[in-house]
XYZ file of C-alpha atoms in Angstrom:
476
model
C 29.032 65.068 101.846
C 32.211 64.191 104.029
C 34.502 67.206 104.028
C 37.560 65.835 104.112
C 39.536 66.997 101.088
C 42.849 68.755 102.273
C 45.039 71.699 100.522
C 48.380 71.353 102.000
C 50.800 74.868 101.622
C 54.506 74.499 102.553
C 56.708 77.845 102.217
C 60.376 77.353 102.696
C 62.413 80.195 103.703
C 66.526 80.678 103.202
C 66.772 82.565 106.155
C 69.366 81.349 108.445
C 67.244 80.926 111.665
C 65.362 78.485 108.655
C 68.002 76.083 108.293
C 66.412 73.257 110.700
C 63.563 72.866 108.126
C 63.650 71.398 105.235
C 60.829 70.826 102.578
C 60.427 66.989 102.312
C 60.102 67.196 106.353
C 57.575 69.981 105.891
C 55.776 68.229 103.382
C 56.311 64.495 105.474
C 54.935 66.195 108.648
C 51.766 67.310 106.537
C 50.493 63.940 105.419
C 51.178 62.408 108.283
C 48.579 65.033 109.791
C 46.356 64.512 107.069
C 46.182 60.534 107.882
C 45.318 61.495 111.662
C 42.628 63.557 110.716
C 41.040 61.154 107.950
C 41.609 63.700 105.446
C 42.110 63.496 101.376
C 44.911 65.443 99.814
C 43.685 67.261 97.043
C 46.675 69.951 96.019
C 50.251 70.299 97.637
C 51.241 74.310 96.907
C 55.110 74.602 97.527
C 56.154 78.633 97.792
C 60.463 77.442 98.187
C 62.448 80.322 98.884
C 60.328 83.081 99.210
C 59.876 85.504 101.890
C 57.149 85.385 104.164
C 56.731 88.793 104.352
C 54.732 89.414 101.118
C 51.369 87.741 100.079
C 51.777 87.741 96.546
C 53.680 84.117 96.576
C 52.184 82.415 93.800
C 51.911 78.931 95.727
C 50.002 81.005 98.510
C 47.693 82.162 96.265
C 46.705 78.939 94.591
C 45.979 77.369 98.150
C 43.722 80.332 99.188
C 41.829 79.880 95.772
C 41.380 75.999 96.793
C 39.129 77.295 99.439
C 37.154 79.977 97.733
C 36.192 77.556 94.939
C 35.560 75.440 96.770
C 38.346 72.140 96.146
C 38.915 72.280 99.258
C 37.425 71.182 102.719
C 40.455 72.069 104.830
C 43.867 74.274 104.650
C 46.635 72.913 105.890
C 50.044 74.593 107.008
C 53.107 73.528 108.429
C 53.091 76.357 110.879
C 51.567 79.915 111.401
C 55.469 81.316 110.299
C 55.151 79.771 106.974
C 52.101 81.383 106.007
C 53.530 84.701 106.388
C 55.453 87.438 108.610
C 52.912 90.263 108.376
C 51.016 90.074 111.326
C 47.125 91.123 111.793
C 47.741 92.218 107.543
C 47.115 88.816 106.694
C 45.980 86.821 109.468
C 42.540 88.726 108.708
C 42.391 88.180 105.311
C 43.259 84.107 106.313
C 40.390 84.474 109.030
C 37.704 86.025 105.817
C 39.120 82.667 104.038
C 38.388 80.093 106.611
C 35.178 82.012 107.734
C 34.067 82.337 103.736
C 33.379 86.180 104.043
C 34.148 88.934 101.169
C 36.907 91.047 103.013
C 35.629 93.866 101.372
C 32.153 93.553 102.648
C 32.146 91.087 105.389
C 29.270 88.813 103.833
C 29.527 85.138 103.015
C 30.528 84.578 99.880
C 31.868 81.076 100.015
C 31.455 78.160 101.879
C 33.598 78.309 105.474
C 36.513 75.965 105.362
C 38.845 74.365 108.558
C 42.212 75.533 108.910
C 45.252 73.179 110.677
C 48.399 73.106 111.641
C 51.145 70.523 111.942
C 52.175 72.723 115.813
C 48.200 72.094 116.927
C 46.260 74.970 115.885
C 42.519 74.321 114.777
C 40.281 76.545 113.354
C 37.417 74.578 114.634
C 38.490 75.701 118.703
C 37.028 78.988 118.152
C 37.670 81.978 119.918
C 40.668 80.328 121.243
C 42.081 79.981 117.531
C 41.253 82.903 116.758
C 43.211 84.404 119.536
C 46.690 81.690 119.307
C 46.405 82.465 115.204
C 46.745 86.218 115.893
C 49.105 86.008 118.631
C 51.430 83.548 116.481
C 50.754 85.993 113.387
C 52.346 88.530 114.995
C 54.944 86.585 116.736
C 56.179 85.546 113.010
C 55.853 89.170 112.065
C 58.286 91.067 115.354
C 60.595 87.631 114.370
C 61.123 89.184 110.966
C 61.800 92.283 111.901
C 64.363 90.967 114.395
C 66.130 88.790 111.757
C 66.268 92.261 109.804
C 67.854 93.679 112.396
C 69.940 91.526 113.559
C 71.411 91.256 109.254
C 71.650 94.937 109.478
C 73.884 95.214 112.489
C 76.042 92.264 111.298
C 76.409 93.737 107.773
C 77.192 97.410 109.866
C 79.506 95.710 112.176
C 81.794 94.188 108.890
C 81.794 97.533 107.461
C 82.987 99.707 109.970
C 85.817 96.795 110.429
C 86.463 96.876 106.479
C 85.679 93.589 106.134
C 84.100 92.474 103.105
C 80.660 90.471 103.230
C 81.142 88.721 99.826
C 79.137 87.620 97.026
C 79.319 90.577 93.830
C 82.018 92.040 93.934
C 81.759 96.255 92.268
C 83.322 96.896 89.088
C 86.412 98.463 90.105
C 87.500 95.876 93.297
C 88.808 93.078 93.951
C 88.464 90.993 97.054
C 91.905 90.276 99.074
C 92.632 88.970 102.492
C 92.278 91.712 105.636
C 95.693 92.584 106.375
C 95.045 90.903 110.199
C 94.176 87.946 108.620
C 90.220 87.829 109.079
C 88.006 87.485 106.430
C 88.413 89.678 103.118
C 88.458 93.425 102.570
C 88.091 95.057 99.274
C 91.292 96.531 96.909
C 91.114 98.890 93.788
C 91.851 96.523 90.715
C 94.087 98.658 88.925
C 92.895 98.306 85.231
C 88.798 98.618 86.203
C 90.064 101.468 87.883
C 91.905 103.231 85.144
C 88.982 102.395 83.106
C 86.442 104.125 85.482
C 88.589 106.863 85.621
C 88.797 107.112 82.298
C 85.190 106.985 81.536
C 84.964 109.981 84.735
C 87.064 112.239 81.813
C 85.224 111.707 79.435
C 81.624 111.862 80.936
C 82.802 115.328 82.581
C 83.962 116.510 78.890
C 80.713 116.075 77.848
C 80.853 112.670 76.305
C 77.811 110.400 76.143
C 77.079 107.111 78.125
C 76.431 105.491 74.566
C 79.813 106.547 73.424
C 81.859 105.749 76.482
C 80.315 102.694 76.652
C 81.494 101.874 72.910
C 84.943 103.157 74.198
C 84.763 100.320 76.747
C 84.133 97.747 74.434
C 86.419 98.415 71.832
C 88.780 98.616 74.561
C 88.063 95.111 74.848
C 86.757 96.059 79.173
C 84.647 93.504 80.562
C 81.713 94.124 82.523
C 80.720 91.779 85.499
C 77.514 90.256 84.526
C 77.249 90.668 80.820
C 78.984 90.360 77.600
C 79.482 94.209 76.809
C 79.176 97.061 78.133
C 75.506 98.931 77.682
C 74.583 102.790 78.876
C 72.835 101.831 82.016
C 75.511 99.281 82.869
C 77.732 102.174 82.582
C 75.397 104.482 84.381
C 74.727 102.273 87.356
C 78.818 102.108 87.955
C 78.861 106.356 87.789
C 76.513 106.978 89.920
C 76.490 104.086 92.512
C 78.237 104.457 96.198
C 80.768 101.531 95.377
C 83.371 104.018 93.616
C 83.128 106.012 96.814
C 84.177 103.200 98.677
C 80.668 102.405 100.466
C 79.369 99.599 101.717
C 75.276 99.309 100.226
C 72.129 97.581 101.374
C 68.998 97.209 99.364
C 70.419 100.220 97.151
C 71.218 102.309 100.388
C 74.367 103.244 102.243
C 75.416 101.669 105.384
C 75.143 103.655 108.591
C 77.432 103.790 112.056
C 75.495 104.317 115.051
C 75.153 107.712 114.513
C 74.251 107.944 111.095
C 77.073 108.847 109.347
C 77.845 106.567 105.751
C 80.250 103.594 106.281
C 83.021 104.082 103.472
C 85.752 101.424 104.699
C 87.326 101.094 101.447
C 89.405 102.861 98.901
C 87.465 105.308 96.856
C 88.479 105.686 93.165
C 86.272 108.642 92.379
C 85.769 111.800 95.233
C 82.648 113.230 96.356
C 82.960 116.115 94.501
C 83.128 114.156 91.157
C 80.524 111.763 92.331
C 78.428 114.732 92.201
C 78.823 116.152 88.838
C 78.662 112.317 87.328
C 75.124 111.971 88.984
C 74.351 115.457 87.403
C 76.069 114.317 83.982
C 74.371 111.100 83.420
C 71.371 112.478 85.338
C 69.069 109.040 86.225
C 66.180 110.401 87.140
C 65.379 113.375 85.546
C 64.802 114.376 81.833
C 67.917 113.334 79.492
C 70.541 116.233 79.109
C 72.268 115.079 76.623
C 71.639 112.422 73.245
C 71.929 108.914 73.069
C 75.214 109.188 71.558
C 74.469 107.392 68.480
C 77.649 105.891 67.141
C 78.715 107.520 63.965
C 78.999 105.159 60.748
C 82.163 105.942 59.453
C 85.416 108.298 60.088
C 84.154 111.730 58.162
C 80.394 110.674 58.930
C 78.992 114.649 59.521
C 81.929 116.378 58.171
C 82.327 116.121 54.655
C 80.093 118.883 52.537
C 79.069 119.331 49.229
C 80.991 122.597 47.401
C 77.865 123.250 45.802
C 75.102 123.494 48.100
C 77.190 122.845 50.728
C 75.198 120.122 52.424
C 76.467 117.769 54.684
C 76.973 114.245 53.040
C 75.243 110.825 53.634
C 76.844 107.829 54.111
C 75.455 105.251 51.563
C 76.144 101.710 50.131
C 77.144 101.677 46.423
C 75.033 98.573 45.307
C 75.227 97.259 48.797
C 78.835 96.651 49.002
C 80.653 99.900 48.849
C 80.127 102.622 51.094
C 80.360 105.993 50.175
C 79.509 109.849 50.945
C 76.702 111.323 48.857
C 74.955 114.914 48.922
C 71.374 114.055 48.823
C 69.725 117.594 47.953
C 68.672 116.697 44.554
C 66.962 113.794 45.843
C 65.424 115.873 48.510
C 63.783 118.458 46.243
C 66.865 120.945 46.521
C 68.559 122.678 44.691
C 72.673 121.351 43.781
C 74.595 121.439 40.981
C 75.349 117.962 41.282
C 74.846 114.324 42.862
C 78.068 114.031 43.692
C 79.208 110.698 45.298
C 82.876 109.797 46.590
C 84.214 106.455 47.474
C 84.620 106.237 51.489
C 87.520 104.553 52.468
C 89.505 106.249 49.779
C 88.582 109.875 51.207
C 89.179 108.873 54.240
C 92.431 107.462 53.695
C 93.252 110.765 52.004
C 92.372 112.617 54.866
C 93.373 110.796 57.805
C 97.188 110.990 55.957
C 97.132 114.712 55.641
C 95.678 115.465 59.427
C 98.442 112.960 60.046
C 101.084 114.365 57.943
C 100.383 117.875 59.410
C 100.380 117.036 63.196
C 101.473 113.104 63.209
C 104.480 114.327 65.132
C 103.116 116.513 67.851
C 102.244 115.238 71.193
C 99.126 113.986 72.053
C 97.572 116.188 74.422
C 94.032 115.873 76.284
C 92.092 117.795 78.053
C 90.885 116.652 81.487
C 88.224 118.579 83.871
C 89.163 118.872 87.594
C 86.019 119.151 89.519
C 86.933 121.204 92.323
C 85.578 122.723 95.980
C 82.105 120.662 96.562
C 83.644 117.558 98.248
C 81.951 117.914 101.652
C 78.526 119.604 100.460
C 78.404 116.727 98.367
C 78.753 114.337 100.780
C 75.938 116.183 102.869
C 73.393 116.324 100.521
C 73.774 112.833 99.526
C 72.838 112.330 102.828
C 70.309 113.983 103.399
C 68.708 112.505 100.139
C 68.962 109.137 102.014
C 67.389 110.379 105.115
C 64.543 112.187 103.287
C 64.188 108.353 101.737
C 64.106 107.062 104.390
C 61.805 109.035 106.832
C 59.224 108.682 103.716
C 58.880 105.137 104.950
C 59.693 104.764 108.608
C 59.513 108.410 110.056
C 61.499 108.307 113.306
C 62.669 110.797 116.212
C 66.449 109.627 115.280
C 65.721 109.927 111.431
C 64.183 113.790 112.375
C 67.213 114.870 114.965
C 69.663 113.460 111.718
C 67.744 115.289 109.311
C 67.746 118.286 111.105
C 71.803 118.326 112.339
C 72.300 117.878 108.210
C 70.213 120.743 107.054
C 72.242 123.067 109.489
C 75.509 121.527 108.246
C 74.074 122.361 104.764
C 73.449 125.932 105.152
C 76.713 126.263 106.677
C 78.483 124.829 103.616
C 75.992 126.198 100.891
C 78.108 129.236 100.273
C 80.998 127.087 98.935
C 80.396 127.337 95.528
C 81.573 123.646 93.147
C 83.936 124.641 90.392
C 85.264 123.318 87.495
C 88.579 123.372 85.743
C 90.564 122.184 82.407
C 93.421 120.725 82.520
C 95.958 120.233 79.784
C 97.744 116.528 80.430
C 100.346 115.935 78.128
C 99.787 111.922 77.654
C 103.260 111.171 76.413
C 102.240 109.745 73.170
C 102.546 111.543 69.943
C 99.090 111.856 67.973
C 100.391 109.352 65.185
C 100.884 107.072 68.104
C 97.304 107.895 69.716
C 95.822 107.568 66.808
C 96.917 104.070 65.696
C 94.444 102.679 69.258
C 92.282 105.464 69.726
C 88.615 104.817 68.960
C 86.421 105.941 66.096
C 84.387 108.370 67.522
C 87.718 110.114 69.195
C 89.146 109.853 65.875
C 86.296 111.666 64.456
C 86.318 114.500 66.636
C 90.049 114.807 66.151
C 89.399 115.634 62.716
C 86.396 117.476 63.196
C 88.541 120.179 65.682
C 91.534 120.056 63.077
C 89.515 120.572 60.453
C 86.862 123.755 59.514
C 86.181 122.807 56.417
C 86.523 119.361 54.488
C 84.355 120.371 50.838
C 83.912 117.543 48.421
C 83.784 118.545 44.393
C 82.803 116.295 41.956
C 85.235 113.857 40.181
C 85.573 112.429 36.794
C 83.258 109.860 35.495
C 85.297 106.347 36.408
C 87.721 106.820 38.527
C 88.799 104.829 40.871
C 91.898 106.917 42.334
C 90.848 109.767 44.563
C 91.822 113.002 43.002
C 93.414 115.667 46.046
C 91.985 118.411 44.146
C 88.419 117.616 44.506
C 88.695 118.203 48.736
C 89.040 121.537 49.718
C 90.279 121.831 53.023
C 90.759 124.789 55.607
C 92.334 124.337 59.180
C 90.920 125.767 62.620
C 92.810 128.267 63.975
């Protein structure tokens, strides 16, 4: 039987040292071999814009399994670049392929196929292809790394001049001309800024991410890449480097020369509150706080029942009307009675008597100054990022960094972080905050104002809420 059936595998990269290829010339260049050699194409496996410095490329794949099943007679590539940037990794696993051996055990286990090449190289030279394959293996695998290089020292070399690289721009910035006139540098947009601010309060006062994210929406914020905001939208904002006015990489901070984190634009949070909002919304360890599910109505967990005093339910009346309930009977405890009351008309009632009582006072909040850790912050950040790093590329540099941070630790470790409250008088009156603020800040509101709100039961038929049935006692 003639062995000429071909596989042909063409991987096109978007690397900029790639731009002289294009896939139709690839592809073009192929047949044309093919014809020379007398050969049949069988399969054409395309891998377009992937890197060749991972195997699991689906298009790779299928061409390897043309030759273990034996489709194919002959593998043909482009070049020994296009097959992939890993070196002797892969260009022994190719070599078990052409040869037909199990790379687990070295025995045949298919039947040997030819390898070729548009730049020459023949798998039936021997030792000399084995040799030039190897060599050109590794060639394509020291060229990646200098293409990585060479993107990390350009990307280093705009930060440190506060230029700005483009493409996604962080919640929070905007893009603007440099002020010398070349390229763009990054500005604070001021209303994504107020709102990250914001959302720094209320996190630090305890707050979930579910319910500052529903702040966010009803504020009617948009985020960047989706319709609303979500908890780990909101999460990845808090705790990422762009508020600190970093430049990132692949999830890590830029470096100078020496080591230190590029930060060559405006920061809207500081270190020091950088570090309690990674311990607030805590990402990797066990949750330290609820979801924050969003309460159903205004008095949802306030309202009690004057007889067993049980907290009411929120229920539909016939699946229209909402209203609070005490549920013991139903439950198997003891109460008096089921006694129900209309929603919106209790909590009409007693939104205009907190209002009524303290409508005219001014609205003040409470804001928590994080204080004193700006610096040991900063250094263990750091030295999270080395650790990271020397976990996959241990290096003498990456040690003598490592090492010159721990000492700067210890030095610092007896400042201790502190926290403070701060009273901010907002200017509004609390009828005025009130008429924009949001339900769940509403809700708590009352739920400070109020120490008890006790529901009796009314007469059969009303439909007007009777004052008398709520008995009501304020905090001190």
């Amino acid at each position: 039987m003639t062995k000429n059936r071909a596989s042909l595998y063409v991987r096109l990269s978007r690397q900029a040292s790639d731009t002289n290829l294009s896939l139709n010339g690839m592809t073009d260049d192929l047949r044309e071999l093919c014809q020379r050699e007398g050969l049949t194409e069988v399969s054409l496996h395309v891998d377009d814009g992937l890197s060749g410095g991972y195997r699991d490329r689906p298009a790779f794949a299928g061409w390897i399994a043309d030759a273990r099943t034996g489709r194919a007679d002959v593998l043909l590539t482009w070049h020994v670049d296009r097959l992939t940037r890993e070196g002797l990794n892969v260009a022994a696993q190719l070599l078990d392929v052409v040869e037909g051996k199990d790379p687990a055990t070295g025995r045949l286990i298919s039947r040997p196929v030819r390898l070729l090449d548009v730049k020459g190289l023949d798998s039936d030279h021997g030792e000399t292809f084995r040799m030039r394959f190897v060599l050109q293996a590794e060639i394509a695998r020291a060229e990646r790394e200098r293409m990585r290089e060479r993107s990390k020292s350009a990307h280093r070399r705009l930060a440190q001049a506060g230029r700005y690289r483009g493409g996604f721009t962080p919640y929070g910035y905007k893009a603007v001309p440099a002020e010398d006139g070349k390229g763009q540098t990054l500005a604070i947009e001021p209303s994504e800024a107020a709102a990250i601010r914001e959302c720094v309060d209320r996190v630090l006062s305890g707050h979930t991410l579910g319910r500052v994210s529903r702040w966010l929406n009803d504020q009617g914020y948009k985020p960047r890449r989706t319709a609303e905001w979500s908890r780990r939208g909101l999460q990845h904002v808090l705790t990422g480097d762009a508020i600190l006015g970093r430049v990132s990489r692949g999830g890590k901070p830029v470096r100078d020369a020496e080591g230190a984190i590029l930060a060559p634009f405006p920061a809207i949070v500081t270190e020091a509150e950088s570090a309690a909002l990674k311990a607030a919304c805590n990402p990797d360890g066990p949750r330290k706080t609820p979801m924050g599910k969003q309460p159903s109505r205004l008095l949802s967990g306030l309202l009690t029942c004057f007889s067993c005093h049980a907290t009411l339910t929120v229920i539909r009346r016939n699946g229209r009307t909402a209203a609070y309930r005490c549920m013991s009977r139903g439950h198997g405890k003891p109460c008096e009675a089921a006694l129900s009351v209309g929603a919106e008309v209790i909590e009409e009632h007693v939104t205009g008597r907190y209002l009524a009582a303290v409508g005219a006072m001014p609205f003040l909040r409470e804001t928590v100054i994080t204080e004193g850790v700006d610096e040991l912050a900063a250094v263990d950040a750091e030295i999270a990022d080395v650790m990271a790093q020397v976990a996959t590329r241990a290096t003498a540099a990456l040690f003598e960094r490592l090492t010159a941070l721990q000492a700067q630790r210890e030095e610092l470790d007896g400042t201790a972080p502190t926290q403070r409250v701060e009273i901010v008088d907002t200017g509004l009156t609390v009828a005025q905050w009130w008429r924009d603020a949001h339900l769940d800040d509403r809700r708590d509101a009352l739920a400070e104002a109020f120490a008890v709100l006790e529901v009796s039961p009314g007469k059969p038929g009303s439909r007007i809420f009777d004052a008398g049935r709520l008995r009501t006692e304020w905090t001190s």
